[in-house]
DNA sequence: GCGCTTTCTGAAAGCGCTTACATCATTATA
DNA sequence: TATAATGATGTAAGCGCTTTCAGAAAGCGC
């Protein structure tokens, strides 16, 4: 804090109120009673001096940061806005500051050594694919409270918040088959090792099998939960003459790419190819046609993750696994009207 | 940091390497040369102990937080994703952590006393409508580096990053008039006192006047840059039989609400009513019809704001005003095909 | 009046680190 | 050979706060 004008410290407040710095601290923190008249004098001095306690000093002396860290692999996908809203609001309600770090691509040094950890937070929220397993283990061994989102780990107990991926995927693919008679359904996978994606693929496969359809590897491609990757994947399938009558795009961001590729190839949605997504991000109802998708309670995932982390920080017990329900949201892109 | 297992400190590293803690600090920070063999021993001890320096101690001793604070009024609008991406990336490149706080509604206590300031950051990025003028003044008087985004203040020199609102608005309204012959154009205002909104309204009015059209107060409503508010405003105009053939929605999020209201009322876009927005958020091309809008270089605003703030933090001179250009992006909602 | 308990407050230690200043050893120069 | 300069390292102070422990005063019961 390189300010030319030195902000007031606790010593300035103590001097003005005519008490010790211990008393000022007590008034600030309510940790020990202070008689009314003394407390009044202290409050008045705080007001007059516009005193704001220095966070670093508090953290160092109390050994608590009052900060929650959040690690994300990226931030631009429309999926993250509602989740951030949920996390930010819940952290604030619980009296914690939120420090967000985006680790970036898989090769990024941040994944092995992120600038968030036991040194500057009371606990970490870790979104899937944002931190290496070794570092998760190190932090867990140190006893730093951790909560995983959309990811689980084997071998040790870290609370996990996730959603009903498989069930949601099963039901939306079942809808395509049963209600719209689709038989050649593409699945666009998410990023490699992305746990949500693995479960969604399993739901997709189970829906096919439950309806007596074979799982055709030619219909399973990589969309990486990314608009451009999905667009390229579908574009390539079309160019190679692969026969399909529906696309389950893995997430809504990919669905945008699917729309683009189909429209570029003159395929009508949903007449020629039905398209369904996953997540129900804010723009989904406004697409042309309005996207049929699985609603993931994204904001709720964020809120619940903070709740569990705060319990851990306070030394309470947290739920090992919190599974939030998904829901098929039928709009127009599947063929319903 | 309530860990049952105490993480290693600099003293542990010093003991293991057989040097003083000052030498360890020097190796860590490269502030003073340390001979190769000694430095090697220190690095090895750091690795073996998996030592991570405690941020609070560094901040307190060095009087620098290496943290940039960002204040936003909200976070769920699609506008903020690209901006966060720009800010986050630029902060990381400059070696700063980013601490984000969302102040919430106008009545929120956070606006007067946010949990970000001189006590825990080296500088603040302040997005318009996120912090009260009194607090901006207090922080400025303390000498805390500040950069404003999409907002300016009179009376003292705080660097400002903003975009060509008026010019962009003028050109898109001009396009509606000149190319599509629209004569009854609605403007949906942003939140009260929102500077971008004021300039956009001015551009709107000037375009009308430049084309010999009167400014009709009945056509100026409040959309508050919010989907539901915009939907309600347009719905009310329709219910009251107000005649209009175009809507300039103020921002893209509001355009979603305009679309909804028009479609609910059986008005065809753009045949009956043309709709144009502002910002060119990621979903704009995918709407039905694809939204004609003014592209604001959102991510670049974020990047540039960090650049200027970092200059201030380093004691360098920053630009007083940075005005980034906007560009009309013609798609289909205005009537072009 | 005496002894014990409770309440309130101040002094002091210390959280983990940075860095100024002092010291020592080595090298270069006169 | 003596002196000065340079480089590397250690000691100690202190950043701003929290909290433990000690002491004083007041109140209560016998």
XYZ file of C-alpha atoms in Angstrom, chain A residues 1-8 50 52-57 59-60 62-65 67 75-78 81 84-85 88 92 97-104 108 110 115 118-122 138 141-144 227 256-257 259-260 282-283 286-288 313, chain B residues 1-8 50 52-57 59-60 62-65 67 75-78 81 84-85 88 92 97-104 108 110 115 118-122 138 141-144 227 256-257 259-260 282-283 286-288 313:
126
model
C 0.000 0.000 0.000
C 2.186 2.801 -1.330
C 0.145 5.780 -0.271
C 1.947 9.060 0.318
C -0.598 9.863 3.035
C -0.393 7.301 5.789
C -3.843 6.032 6.720
C -4.734 6.066 10.425
C -12.165 7.225 9.155
C -10.125 1.111 8.378
C -8.218 -1.824 9.887
C -5.367 -3.124 7.755
C -6.339 -6.539 6.499
C -2.821 -7.939 6.413
C -2.230 -7.098 10.058
C -4.735 -11.803 9.059
C -1.244 -12.142 10.460
C -5.428 -13.604 14.069
C -4.212 -16.279 11.675
C -7.450 -15.932 9.767
C -7.868 -14.320 6.353
C -11.207 -14.777 2.527
C -14.375 -17.338 -16.977
C -15.845 -16.316 -20.303
C -18.377 -19.106 -20.792
C -21.907 -17.892 -20.037
C -22.003 -15.678 -14.614
C -20.240 -16.345 -9.734
C -23.383 -14.558 -8.702
C -20.267 -13.968 -4.496
C -20.741 -11.896 1.303
C -14.192 -11.726 0.935
C -13.870 -13.604 -2.333
C -10.633 -13.889 -4.248
C -11.004 -15.340 -7.727
C -8.214 -16.814 -9.781
C -8.553 -18.177 -13.303
C -5.954 -20.846 -13.932
C -6.255 -20.813 -17.710
C -0.601 -23.154 -17.237
C -1.186 -21.766 -12.200
C -1.664 -17.803 -6.265
C -3.284 -21.695 2.597
C -1.161 -18.548 2.477
C -3.962 -16.156 1.699
C -7.348 -17.846 2.163
C -9.296 -19.636 4.873
C -1.036 -31.047 -0.645
C -2.971 -32.694 3.869
C -2.284 -29.257 5.299
C -5.861 -29.225 6.543
C -6.954 -26.262 4.427
C -18.321 -22.876 -29.282
C -24.092 -22.122 -30.272
C -21.343 -23.635 -32.390
C -26.271 -23.911 -34.562
C -23.673 -22.017 -36.573
C -29.280 -17.169 -19.541
C -29.310 -16.792 -23.324
C -33.468 -16.435 -26.888
C -31.750 -18.514 -29.480
C -33.296 -19.254 -32.850
C -13.834 -23.203 7.991
C -5.702 -19.835 8.369
C -6.955 -22.418 10.879
C -4.920 -25.377 9.783
C -4.201 -28.040 12.370
C -0.882 -28.677 10.621
C 1.251 -25.583 10.714
C 2.626 -24.838 7.244
C 6.387 -24.258 7.050
C 6.934 -27.081 -0.036
C 4.716 -20.984 0.370
C 5.238 -17.463 1.790
C 2.358 -16.128 3.867
C 0.783 -13.293 1.943
C -0.301 -11.311 4.986
C 3.207 -11.210 6.369
C 1.952 -7.371 2.732
C 2.477 -6.109 6.260
C 6.589 -4.693 2.544
C 3.552 -2.436 2.702
C 2.471 -3.750 -0.661
C -0.443 -6.116 -1.314
C -3.472 -7.132 -5.262
C -21.936 -9.564 -12.255
C -24.624 -11.533 -14.027
C -25.047 -9.408 -17.144
C -23.352 -11.042 -20.149
C -17.725 -11.964 -18.813
C -13.541 -9.936 -16.415
C -11.562 -11.977 -18.880
C -8.086 -11.057 -15.016
C -2.062 -11.847 -14.016
C -3.786 -10.936 -7.737
C -7.320 -9.804 -8.401
C -9.912 -9.372 -5.691
C -13.434 -8.844 -6.982
C -16.274 -7.381 -4.990
C -19.832 -6.917 -6.221
C -21.499 -4.029 -4.434
C -25.049 -4.970 -5.380
C -26.210 -1.606 -0.354
C -21.008 -1.932 0.254
C -14.496 -4.481 1.691
C -6.381 0.915 0.852
C -6.374 -1.739 3.546
C -6.073 -4.710 1.229
C -5.208 -3.592 -2.292
C -2.533 -1.612 -4.070
C -11.660 9.589 0.403
C -7.232 11.821 -1.028
C -5.375 8.967 0.645
C -3.405 8.577 -2.578
C -4.662 5.062 -3.361
C -33.905 -7.668 -19.309
C -33.516 -9.643 -24.866
C -36.404 -8.168 -22.905
C -37.518 -9.261 -28.059
C -39.655 -11.048 -25.502
C -21.215 -12.932 -26.992
C -24.774 -14.129 -27.583
C -27.260 -15.983 -32.107
C -30.492 -14.257 -31.333
C -33.539 -14.555 -33.561
C 0.805 1.718 -8.673
